[in-house]
PDB file of C-alpha atoms and ligand atoms in Angstrom:
ATOM      1  CA  MET A 578       0.132   0.024   0.140  1.00 94.00           C
ATOM      2  CA  ILE A 579       1.179   3.262  -0.974  1.00 97.00           C
ATOM      3  CA  VAL A 580       1.386   5.707   2.070  1.00 98.00           C
ATOM      4  CA  VAL A 581       0.569   9.288   0.724  1.00 98.00           C
ATOM      5  CA  LYS A 582       2.086  12.333   2.440  1.00 98.00           C
ATOM      6  CA  THR A 583       0.582  15.509   3.228  1.00 98.00           C
ATOM      7  CA  LYS A 584       2.223  18.926   2.236  1.00 98.00           C
ATOM      8  CA  GLU A 585       3.585  19.431   5.824  1.00 98.00           C
ATOM      9  CA  GLU A 586       4.793  15.852   5.920  1.00 98.00           C
ATOM     10  CA  ILE A 587       6.862  16.403   2.551  1.00 98.00           C
ATOM     11  CA  GLU A 588       8.534  19.254   3.883  1.00 98.00           C
ATOM     12  CA  LEU A 589       9.545  17.261   7.030  1.00 98.00           C
ATOM     13  CA  MET A 590      10.760  14.499   4.603  1.00 98.00           C
ATOM     14  CA  ARG A 591      12.694  17.586   2.474  1.00 98.00           C
ATOM     15  CA  GLU A 592      14.440  18.158   5.913  1.00 98.00           C
ATOM     16  CA  SER A 593      15.604  14.660   6.404  1.00 98.00           C
ATOM     17  CA  ALA A 594      16.554  14.628   2.745  1.00 98.00           C
ATOM     18  CA  LEU A 595      18.852  17.540   3.108  1.00 98.00           C
ATOM     19  CA  ILE A 596      20.581  16.293   6.292  1.00 98.00           C
ATOM     20  CA  VAL A 597      21.627  13.696   3.916  1.00 98.00           C
ATOM     21  CA  SER A 598      22.695  16.072   1.209  1.00 98.00           C
ATOM     22  CA  LYS A 599      24.723  18.165   3.334  1.00 98.00           C
ATOM     23  CA  THR A 600      26.131  14.937   4.832  1.00 98.00           C
ATOM     24  CA  LEU A 601      27.336  13.899   1.461  1.00 98.00           C
ATOM     25  CA  GLY A 602      28.786  17.379   1.096  1.00 98.00           C
ATOM     26  CA  ILE A 603      30.800  17.178   4.308  1.00 98.00           C
ATOM     27  CA  LEU A 604      31.816  13.934   2.800  1.00 98.00           C
ATOM     28  CA  ALA A 605      33.192  14.948  -0.495  1.00 98.00           C
ATOM     29  CA  ARG A 606      35.520  17.472   1.017  1.00 98.00           C
ATOM     30  CA  GLN A 607      37.332  14.491   2.633  1.00 98.00           C
ATOM     31  CA  ILE A 608      37.428  12.109  -0.025  1.00 98.00           C
ATOM     32  CA  LYS A 609      41.004  11.554  -1.164  1.00 97.00           C
ATOM     33  CA  PRO A 610      43.570   8.699  -1.448  1.00 98.00           C
ATOM     34  CA  GLY A 611      44.691   7.548   2.024  1.00 98.00           C
ATOM     35  CA  VAL A 612      41.262   8.204   3.689  1.00 98.00           C
ATOM     36  CA  SER A 613      39.164   5.129   4.800  1.00 98.00           C
ATOM     37  CA  THR A 614      35.573   4.413   4.345  1.00 98.00           C
ATOM     38  CA  LEU A 615      35.472   3.688   8.178  1.00 98.00           C
ATOM     39  CA  GLN A 616      36.913   7.393   8.782  1.00 98.00           C
ATOM     40  CA  LEU A 617      34.299   8.698   6.626  1.00 98.00           C
ATOM     41  CA  ASP A 618      31.350   6.588   8.457  1.00 98.00           C
ATOM     42  CA  LYS A 619      32.589   8.359  11.600  1.00 98.00           C
ATOM     43  CA  ILE A 620      32.351  11.942  10.139  1.00 98.00           C
ATOM     44  CA  ALA A 621      28.758  11.276   8.599  1.00 98.00           C
ATOM     45  CA  GLU A 622      27.695  10.050  11.867  1.00 98.00           C
ATOM     46  CA  GLU A 623      28.802  12.762  14.006  1.00 98.00           C
ATOM     47  CA  TYR A 624      27.403  15.173  11.337  1.00 98.00           C
ATOM     48  CA  ILE A 625      23.758  13.506  11.396  1.00 98.00           C
ATOM     49  CA  ARG A 626      23.675  13.334  15.282  1.00 98.00           C
ATOM     50  CA  ASP A 627      25.093  17.110  15.483  1.00 98.00           C
ATOM     51  CA  HIS A 628      22.074  17.930  13.481  1.00 97.00           C
ATOM     52  CA  GLY A 629      19.212  16.514  15.389  1.00 97.00           C
ATOM     53  CA  ALA A 630      18.990  13.512  13.258  1.00 98.00           C
ATOM     54  CA  GLU A 631      19.747   9.760  13.507  1.00 98.00           C
ATOM     55  CA  PRO A 632      21.674   7.662  11.269  1.00 98.00           C
ATOM     56  CA  GLY A 633      19.097   5.840   9.067  1.00 98.00           C
ATOM     57  CA  PHE A 634      20.714   2.683   8.273  1.00 97.00           C
ATOM     58  CA  LEU A 635      22.752   2.117  11.458  1.00 97.00           C
ATOM     59  CA  GLY A 636      20.868  -1.019  12.770  1.00 96.00           C
ATOM     60  CA  LEU A 637      18.396  -1.141  10.160  1.00 96.00           C
ATOM     61  CA  TYR A 638      17.949  -4.856   9.319  1.00 95.00           C
ATOM     62  CA  ASP A 639      21.018  -5.003  11.590  1.00 95.00           C
ATOM     63  CA  PHE A 640      23.323  -2.999   9.180  1.00 97.00           C
ATOM     64  CA  PRO A 641      26.431  -2.213  11.271  1.00 97.00           C
ATOM     65  CA  ASN A 642      27.340   1.379  10.184  1.00 98.00           C
ATOM     66  CA  THR A 643      26.162   4.814   9.090  1.00 98.00           C
ATOM     67  CA  LEU A 644      26.968   4.670   5.335  1.00 98.00           C
ATOM     68  CA  CYS A 645      26.966   1.968   2.826  1.00 98.00           C
ATOM     69  CA  MET A 646      30.228   2.617   1.193  1.00 98.00           C
ATOM     70  CA  SER A 647      30.707   0.414  -2.026  1.00 98.00           C
ATOM     71  CA  PRO A 648      34.066   0.819  -3.772  1.00 98.00           C
ATOM     72  CA  ASN A 649      34.680   0.273  -7.486  1.00 98.00           C
ATOM     73  CA  SER A 650      32.998  -3.287  -8.630  1.00 98.00           C
ATOM     74  CA  GLN A 651      30.899  -3.301  -5.282  1.00 98.00           C
ATOM     75  CA  VAL A 652      27.343  -2.187  -6.165  1.00 97.00           C
ATOM     76  CA  VAL A 653      25.366  -1.315  -2.941  1.00 98.00           C
ATOM     77  CA  HIS A 654      25.520  -2.229   0.651  1.00 97.00           C
ATOM     78  CA  GLY A 655      29.554  -2.083   1.174  1.00 97.00           C
ATOM     79  CA  ILE A 656      30.327  -2.105   4.956  1.00 98.00           C
ATOM     80  CA  PRO A 657      32.682   0.732   5.920  1.00 98.00           C
ATOM     81  CA  ASN A 658      36.402  -0.735   6.740  1.00 98.00           C
ATOM     82  CA  SER A 659      39.898   0.589   7.700  1.00 98.00           C
ATOM     83  CA  GLU A 660      41.362  -0.023   4.056  1.00 98.00           C
ATOM     84  CA  PRO A 661      42.473   3.465   2.439  1.00 98.00           C
ATOM     85  CA  LEU A 662      41.085   4.533  -0.714  1.00 98.00           C
ATOM     86  CA  LYS A 663      43.430   4.739  -3.425  1.00 98.00           C
ATOM     87  CA  GLU A 664      43.819   7.189  -6.493  1.00 98.00           C
ATOM     88  CA  GLY A 665      41.668   6.234  -9.162  1.00 98.00           C
ATOM     89  CA  ASP A 666      39.077   4.332  -7.132  1.00 98.00           C
ATOM     90  CA  ILE A 667      35.295   5.276  -7.096  1.00 98.00           C
ATOM     91  CA  ILE A 668      33.516   5.011  -4.234  1.00 98.00           C
ATOM     92  CA  SER A 669      29.607   4.998  -4.045  1.00 98.00           C
ATOM     93  CA  ILE A 670      28.163   6.461  -0.532  1.00 98.00           C
ATOM     94  CA  ASP A 671      24.518   5.749   0.359  1.00 98.00           C
ATOM     95  CA  CYS A 672      23.505   7.732   3.266  1.00 98.00           C
ATOM     96  CA  GLY A 673      20.283   7.784   5.410  1.00 98.00           C
ATOM     97  CA  ALA A 674      18.893  10.048   8.075  1.00 98.00           C
ATOM     98  CA  LEU A 675      15.843   9.858  10.295  1.00 98.00           C
ATOM     99  CA  LYS A 676      14.591  12.968  11.772  1.00 98.00           C
ATOM    100  CA  ASN A 677      10.841  14.022  12.786  1.00 98.00           C
ATOM    101  CA  GLY A 678      10.018  10.481  12.314  1.00 98.00           C
ATOM    102  CA  PHE A 679      10.915  10.493   8.473  1.00 98.00           C
ATOM    103  CA  TYR A 680      13.861   8.997   6.503  1.00 98.00           C
ATOM    104  CA  GLY A 681      15.892  10.517   3.903  1.00 98.00           C
ATOM    105  CA  ASP A 682      17.997   8.481   1.728  1.00 98.00           C
ATOM    106  CA  HIS A 683      20.102   9.343  -1.057  1.00 97.00           C
ATOM    107  CA  ALA A 684      23.499   8.195  -2.504  1.00 98.00           C
ATOM    108  CA  TYR A 685      26.440   9.694  -4.804  1.00 98.00           C
ATOM    109  CA  THR A 686      29.400   8.123  -6.450  1.00 98.00           C
ATOM    110  CA  PHE A 687      32.644   9.838  -6.141  1.00 98.00           C
ATOM    111  CA  ALA A 688      35.838   9.941  -7.979  1.00 98.00           C
ATOM    112  CA  VAL A 689      38.979   9.387  -5.688  1.00 98.00           C
ATOM    113  CA  GLY A 690      41.520  11.637  -7.419  1.00 97.00           C
ATOM    114  CA  GLU A 691      41.756  11.171 -11.041  1.00 97.00           C
ATOM    115  CA  ILE A 692      39.801   8.232 -12.496  1.00 98.00           C
ATOM    116  CA  ASP A 693      40.057   6.870 -15.892  1.00 98.00           C
ATOM    117  CA  PRO A 694      37.645   8.240 -18.637  1.00 98.00           C
ATOM    118  CA  GLU A 695      35.805   5.021 -19.179  1.00 98.00           C
ATOM    119  CA  THR A 696      34.832   4.998 -15.420  1.00 98.00           C
ATOM    120  CA  GLU A 697      34.282   8.477 -15.652  1.00 98.00           C
ATOM    121  CA  LYS A 698      31.674   8.159 -18.485  1.00 98.00           C
ATOM    122  CA  LEU A 699      29.825   5.439 -16.369  1.00 98.00           C
ATOM    123  CA  LEU A 700      29.372   7.674 -13.470  1.00 98.00           C
ATOM    124  CA  GLN A 701      27.991  10.646 -15.884  1.00 98.00           C
ATOM    125  CA  VAL A 702      25.650   8.169 -17.564  1.00 98.00           C
ATOM    126  CA  THR A 703      24.185   6.642 -14.336  1.00 98.00           C
ATOM    127  CA  LYS A 704      23.704  10.276 -12.805  1.00 98.00           C
ATOM    128  CA  GLU A 705      22.055  11.326 -16.114  1.00 98.00           C
ATOM    129  CA  SER A 706      19.850   8.257 -15.978  1.00 98.00           C
ATOM    130  CA  LEU A 707      18.679   9.220 -12.492  1.00 98.00           C
ATOM    131  CA  TYR A 708      16.991  12.411 -13.791  1.00 97.00           C
ATOM    132  CA  VAL A 709      15.712  10.511 -16.951  1.00 97.00           C
ATOM    133  CA  GLY A 710      14.096   8.382 -14.781  1.00 98.00           C
ATOM    134  CA  ILE A 711      12.683  10.937 -12.359  1.00 98.00           C
ATOM    135  CA  ARG A 712      11.147  13.167 -15.274  1.00 97.00           C
ATOM    136  CA  GLU A 713       8.777  10.055 -15.663  1.00 98.00           C
ATOM    137  CA  PHE A 714       7.594  10.257 -12.336  1.00 98.00           C
ATOM    138  CA  LYS A 715       4.574  12.322 -12.823  1.00 98.00           C
ATOM    139  CA  LYS A 716       0.766  12.112 -12.588  1.00 96.00           C
ATOM    140  CA  ASN A 717      -0.778   9.315 -14.914  1.00 96.00           C
ATOM    141  CA  ASN A 718       2.497   7.431 -15.118  1.00 98.00           C
ATOM    142  CA  ARG A 719       3.298   3.990 -13.636  1.00 98.00           C
ATOM    143  CA  VAL A 720       6.258   2.504 -12.095  1.00 98.00           C
ATOM    144  CA  GLY A 721       7.321   0.611 -15.202  1.00 98.00           C
ATOM    145  CA  ASP A 722       7.571   3.977 -16.974  1.00 98.00           C
ATOM    146  CA  VAL A 723      10.127   4.981 -14.801  1.00 98.00           C
ATOM    147  CA  GLY A 724      12.183   1.785 -14.975  1.00 98.00           C
ATOM    148  CA  TYR A 725      11.638   1.820 -18.479  1.00 98.00           C
ATOM    149  CA  ALA A 726      13.362   5.133 -19.119  1.00 98.00           C
ATOM    150  CA  ILE A 727      16.304   4.429 -16.988  1.00 98.00           C
ATOM    151  CA  GLN A 728      16.926   0.996 -18.475  1.00 98.00           C
ATOM    152  CA  LYS A 729      16.792   2.183 -22.126  1.00 98.00           C
ATOM    153  CA  TYR A 730      19.180   5.090 -21.319  1.00 98.00           C
ATOM    154  CA  CYS A 731      21.645   2.976 -19.459  1.00 98.00           C
ATOM    155  CA  GLU A 732      21.525   0.093 -21.954  1.00 98.00           C
ATOM    156  CA  GLY A 733      21.819   2.463 -24.776  1.00 98.00           C
ATOM    157  CA  HIS A 734      25.496   2.981 -23.657  1.00 98.00           C
ATOM    158  CA  GLY A 735      26.053  -0.622 -23.400  1.00 98.00           C
ATOM    159  CA  TYR A 736      25.752  -0.886 -19.585  1.00 98.00           C
ATOM    160  CA  GLY A 737      24.079  -3.621 -17.465  1.00 98.00           C
ATOM    161  CA  VAL A 738      21.088  -2.420 -15.214  1.00 98.00           C
ATOM    162  CA  VAL A 739      21.253  -4.137 -11.756  1.00 98.00           C
ATOM    163  CA  ARG A 740      17.672  -6.160 -11.487  1.00 98.00           C
ATOM    164  CA  GLU A 741      17.929  -7.524  -7.805  1.00 97.00           C
ATOM    165  CA  LEU A 742      17.993  -4.018  -5.968  1.00 97.00           C
ATOM    166  CA  VAL A 743      15.542  -1.362  -6.673  1.00 98.00           C
ATOM    167  CA  GLY A 744      14.331   2.169  -5.520  1.00 98.00           C
ATOM    168  CA  HIS A 745      11.557   2.353  -3.262  1.00 98.00           C
ATOM    169  CA  GLY A 746       8.713   4.400  -1.575  1.00 98.00           C
ATOM    170  CA  LEU A 747      10.077   6.429   1.454  1.00 98.00           C
ATOM    171  CA  GLY A 748       8.637   7.900   4.422  1.00 98.00           C
ATOM    172  CA  LYS A 749       8.160   6.767   8.318  1.00 98.00           C
ATOM    173  CA  LYS A 750       9.749   3.677   6.640  1.00 98.00           C
ATOM    174  CA  MET A 751      12.793   3.414   4.781  1.00 98.00           C
ATOM    175  CA  HIS A 752      11.398   0.871   2.341  1.00 98.00           C
ATOM    176  CA  GLU A 753       7.772   1.662   1.620  1.00 98.00           C
ATOM    177  CA  ASP A 754       5.678   0.727  -1.503  1.00 98.00           C
ATOM    178  CA  PRO A 755       5.857   0.618  -4.191  1.00 98.00           C
ATOM    179  CA  GLU A 756       9.218  -1.010  -5.146  1.00 98.00           C
ATOM    180  CA  MET A 757      10.864   1.209  -8.065  1.00 98.00           C
ATOM    181  CA  PRO A 758      13.041  -1.032 -10.122  1.00 98.00           C
ATOM    182  CA  ASN A 759      15.668   0.625 -12.902  1.00 98.00           C
ATOM    183  CA  TYR A 760      14.144  -1.720 -15.614  1.00 98.00           C
ATOM    184  CA  GLY A 761      10.647  -2.240 -16.928  1.00 98.00           C
ATOM    185  CA  LYS A 762       7.903  -2.045 -19.224  1.00 98.00           C
ATOM    186  CA  ARG A 763       6.126   1.390 -20.127  1.00 98.00           C
ATOM    187  CA  GLY A 764       2.534   1.609 -18.796  1.00 98.00           C
ATOM    188  CA  ARG A 765       3.089  -1.425 -16.206  1.00 98.00           C
ATOM    189  CA  GLY A 766       3.005  -1.531 -12.476  1.00 98.00           C
ATOM    190  CA  LYS A 767       1.381   0.784  -9.790  1.00 98.00           C
ATOM    191  CA  LYS A 768      -0.026   4.292 -10.857  1.00 98.00           C
ATOM    192  CA  PHE A 769       1.572   7.413  -9.227  1.00 98.00           C
ATOM    193  CA  ILE A 770      -0.533   9.562  -6.875  1.00 97.00           C
ATOM    194  CA  GLU A 771      -0.062  12.907  -5.675  1.00 98.00           C
ATOM    195  CA  GLY A 772       1.837  13.052  -2.489  1.00 98.00           C
ATOM    196  CA  MET A 773       3.672   9.833  -2.934  1.00 98.00           C
ATOM    197  CA  VAL A 774       7.740   9.940  -2.031  1.00 98.00           C
ATOM    198  CA  VAL A 775       9.861   7.805  -3.624  1.00 98.00           C
ATOM    199  CA  ALA A 776      13.812   7.189  -3.639  1.00 98.00           C
ATOM    200  CA  ILE A 777      14.898   6.495  -7.505  1.00 98.00           C
ATOM    201  CA  GLU A 778      18.375   5.097  -7.330  1.00 98.00           C
ATOM    202  CA  PRO A 779      19.627   3.471 -10.453  1.00 98.00           C
ATOM    203  CA  MET A 780      22.583   0.920  -9.755  1.00 98.00           C
ATOM    204  CA  ILE A 781      24.342   0.692 -13.072  1.00 98.00           C
ATOM    205  CA  ASN A 782      27.284  -1.648 -14.107  1.00 98.00           C
ATOM    206  CA  MET A 783      29.774  -1.334 -16.988  1.00 98.00           C
ATOM    207  CA  GLY A 784      29.690  -4.771 -17.789  1.00 98.00           C
ATOM    208  CA  THR A 785      27.223  -7.417 -17.320  1.00 98.00           C
ATOM    209  CA  HIS A 786      23.892  -6.787 -14.901  1.00 98.00           C
ATOM    210  CA  ARG A 787      24.744  -9.657 -12.822  1.00 98.00           C
ATOM    211  CA  ILE A 788      25.986  -9.495  -9.491  1.00 98.00           C
ATOM    212  CA  LYS A 789      26.954 -11.721  -6.462  1.00 97.00           C
ATOM    213  CA  GLN A 790      26.503 -11.245  -2.497  1.00 95.00           C
ATOM    214  CA  HIS A 791      29.669 -11.591  -0.285  1.00 95.00           C
ATOM    215  CA  ARG A 792      29.857 -13.822   2.689  1.00 94.00           C
ATOM    216  CA  ASP A 793      29.279 -10.882   5.083  1.00 94.00           C
ATOM    217  CA  GLY A 794      25.684 -11.025   3.827  1.00 94.00           C
ATOM    218  CA  TRP A 795      25.637  -7.412   2.725  1.00 96.00           C
ATOM    219  CA  THR A 796      28.204  -6.373   0.281  1.00 97.00           C
ATOM    220  CA  ILE A 797      26.925  -6.649  -3.479  1.00 97.00           C
ATOM    221  CA  THR A 798      29.600  -6.983  -6.311  1.00 98.00           C
ATOM    222  CA  THR A 799      29.396  -7.132  -9.943  1.00 98.00           C
ATOM    223  CA  LEU A 800      29.691 -10.625 -11.294  1.00 98.00           C
ATOM    224  CA  ASP A 801      32.428  -9.681 -13.586  1.00 98.00           C
ATOM    225  CA  ASN A 802      34.141  -7.397 -11.242  1.00 98.00           C
ATOM    226  CA  LYS A 803      33.790  -4.266 -13.454  1.00 98.00           C
ATOM    227  CA  PRO A 804      32.863  -1.042 -12.096  1.00 98.00           C
ATOM    228  CA  SER A 805      29.163  -0.137 -10.858  1.00 98.00           C
ATOM    229  CA  ALA A 806      27.683   3.453  -9.863  1.00 98.00           C
ATOM    230  CA  HIS A 807      25.082   4.471  -7.846  1.00 98.00           C
ATOM    231  CA  PHE A 808      23.243   7.524  -7.602  1.00 98.00           C
ATOM    232  CA  GLU A 809      20.009   8.389  -5.676  1.00 98.00           C
ATOM    233  CA  HIS A 810      17.582  11.215  -5.297  1.00 98.00           C
ATOM    234  CA  ASP A 811      14.283  11.535  -2.802  1.00 98.00           C
ATOM    235  CA  VAL A 812      11.430  12.728  -4.846  1.00 98.00           C
ATOM    236  CA  ALA A 813       7.600  13.823  -4.097  1.00 98.00           C
ATOM    237  CA  LEU A 814       4.943  13.894  -6.464  1.00 98.00           C
ATOM    238  CA  VAL A 815       3.602  17.642  -6.276  1.00 98.00           C
ATOM    239  CA  ASP A 816       0.787  19.193  -8.256  1.00 97.00           C
ATOM    240  CA  GLY A 817       1.453  16.083 -10.627  1.00 97.00           C
ATOM    241  CA  LYS A 818       5.241  16.661 -11.134  1.00 97.00           C
ATOM    242  CA  PRO A 819       8.309  15.503  -9.661  1.00 98.00           C
ATOM    243  CA  GLU A 820       9.886  17.515  -6.915  1.00 97.00           C
ATOM    244  CA  LEU A 821      13.390  16.890  -5.634  1.00 98.00           C
ATOM    245  CA  LEU A 822      13.667  16.649  -1.849  1.00 98.00           C
ATOM    246  CA  SER A 823      17.299  16.008  -1.941  1.00 98.00           C
ATOM    247  CA  THR A 824      20.186  18.068  -3.722  1.00 98.00           C
ATOM    248  CA  PHE A 825      23.776  17.350  -4.872  1.00 98.00           C
ATOM    249  CA  ALA A 826      24.368  20.995  -4.687  1.00 98.00           C
ATOM    250  CA  TYR A 827      26.503  20.708  -1.541  1.00 98.00           C
ATOM    251  CA  ILE A 828      28.836  18.031  -2.934  1.00 98.00           C
ATOM    252  CA  TYR A 829      29.179  20.311  -6.033  1.00 98.00           C
ATOM    253  CA  GLU A 830      30.326  23.287  -3.863  1.00 98.00           C
ATOM    254  CA  ALA A 831      32.411  21.095  -1.997  1.00 98.00           C
ATOM    255  CA  LEU A 832      34.233  19.794  -5.435  1.00 97.00           C
ATOM    256  CA  GLY A 833      34.137  23.332  -7.046  1.00 97.00           C
ATOM    257  CA  ILE A 834      31.873  21.721  -9.604  1.00 95.00           C
ATOM    258  CA  GLU A 835      29.879  24.153 -11.915  1.00 94.00           C
ATOM    259  CA  SER A 836      26.536  22.149 -12.384  1.00 93.00           C
ATOM    260  CA  ASN A 837      22.925  23.790 -13.069  1.00 91.00           C
ATOM    261  CA  GLU A 838      21.481  20.010 -13.598  1.00 94.00           C
ATOM    262  CA  GLU A 839      18.953  20.280 -10.849  1.00 95.00           C
ATOM    263  CA  GLU A 840      18.009  23.876 -11.795  1.00 94.00           C
ATOM    264  CA  GLU A 841      17.672  22.843 -15.443  1.00 93.00           C
ATOM    265  CA  PHE A 842      15.327  19.897 -14.383  1.00 93.00           C
ATOM    266  CA  ARG A 843      13.408  22.281 -12.413  1.00 92.00           C
ATOM    267  CA  GLN A 844      12.860  25.136 -15.252  1.00 92.00           C
ATOM    268  CA  LYS A 845      12.270  21.907 -17.685  1.00 91.00           C
ATOM    269  CA  GLN A 846       9.296  20.782 -15.186  1.00 89.00           C
ATOM    270  CA  LEU A 847       7.764  24.262 -15.142  1.00 85.00           C
ATOM    271  CA  MET A 848       7.628  24.390 -18.704  1.00 85.00           C
ATOM    272  CA  LEU A 849       5.340  21.178 -19.222  1.00 80.00           C
TER     273      LEU A 849
HETATM  274 MG1  LIG B1678      20.083   4.846  -0.433  1.00 57.94          MG
HETATM  275 MG1  LIG B1679      17.306   3.688  -1.361  1.00 57.94          MG
END
């Protein structure tokens, strides 16, 4: 059952999403060769607690940390450890926060120093596919329309779309209805309704879409050990259109990247 949110609840959810956005911005300044994912995890936990929230993942389904840290061929759900990041790595960071009873949940894949152009392109295309998907989260559309758009875009670049892990409704629970796969058929699945909030999160592999799970019960890796990228936004359906609750702006500010992708997205929505 889809739990619809009131305008007031959506504003509370924006607050939770923005705590995650700001946490990712703080982390962006710290990501460099030599830093361990466990060090970054501590920074994130402290920041979230200092801002009146609780880490959203810590203890959820018994996950042991604040961040899911998935380097290189890890897709998602990697557990932070003391191994230092290396020049040329990529690191997918997924972060959750719980404030006022509502969850925020979003993710970004970072480059550690200089990365090779092929991997850079994977990151770029995966991030673009996120907006391609979000555009389809609108009145009269269905779950399959978002998945279809993401899949078509990514497979068009020769990439593999992970099947076993999906986006989801978000609210007082981290995972609410509906499931939001990154693949699908147009016009299929549950219809979107005003006031629903979802986490849309393409997990895209450079090679095969197939994955394997590690013995730790958490870490998911690509079957061919090629790199994987993960970008996630929290989005509400307001006035029949997708409204971003999370933002990458703090990341871009930290990294000195000029990007108007979110503003462009909003302008395009206004013209529809
Ligand atoms: Mg997430
Ligand atoms: Mg999620």
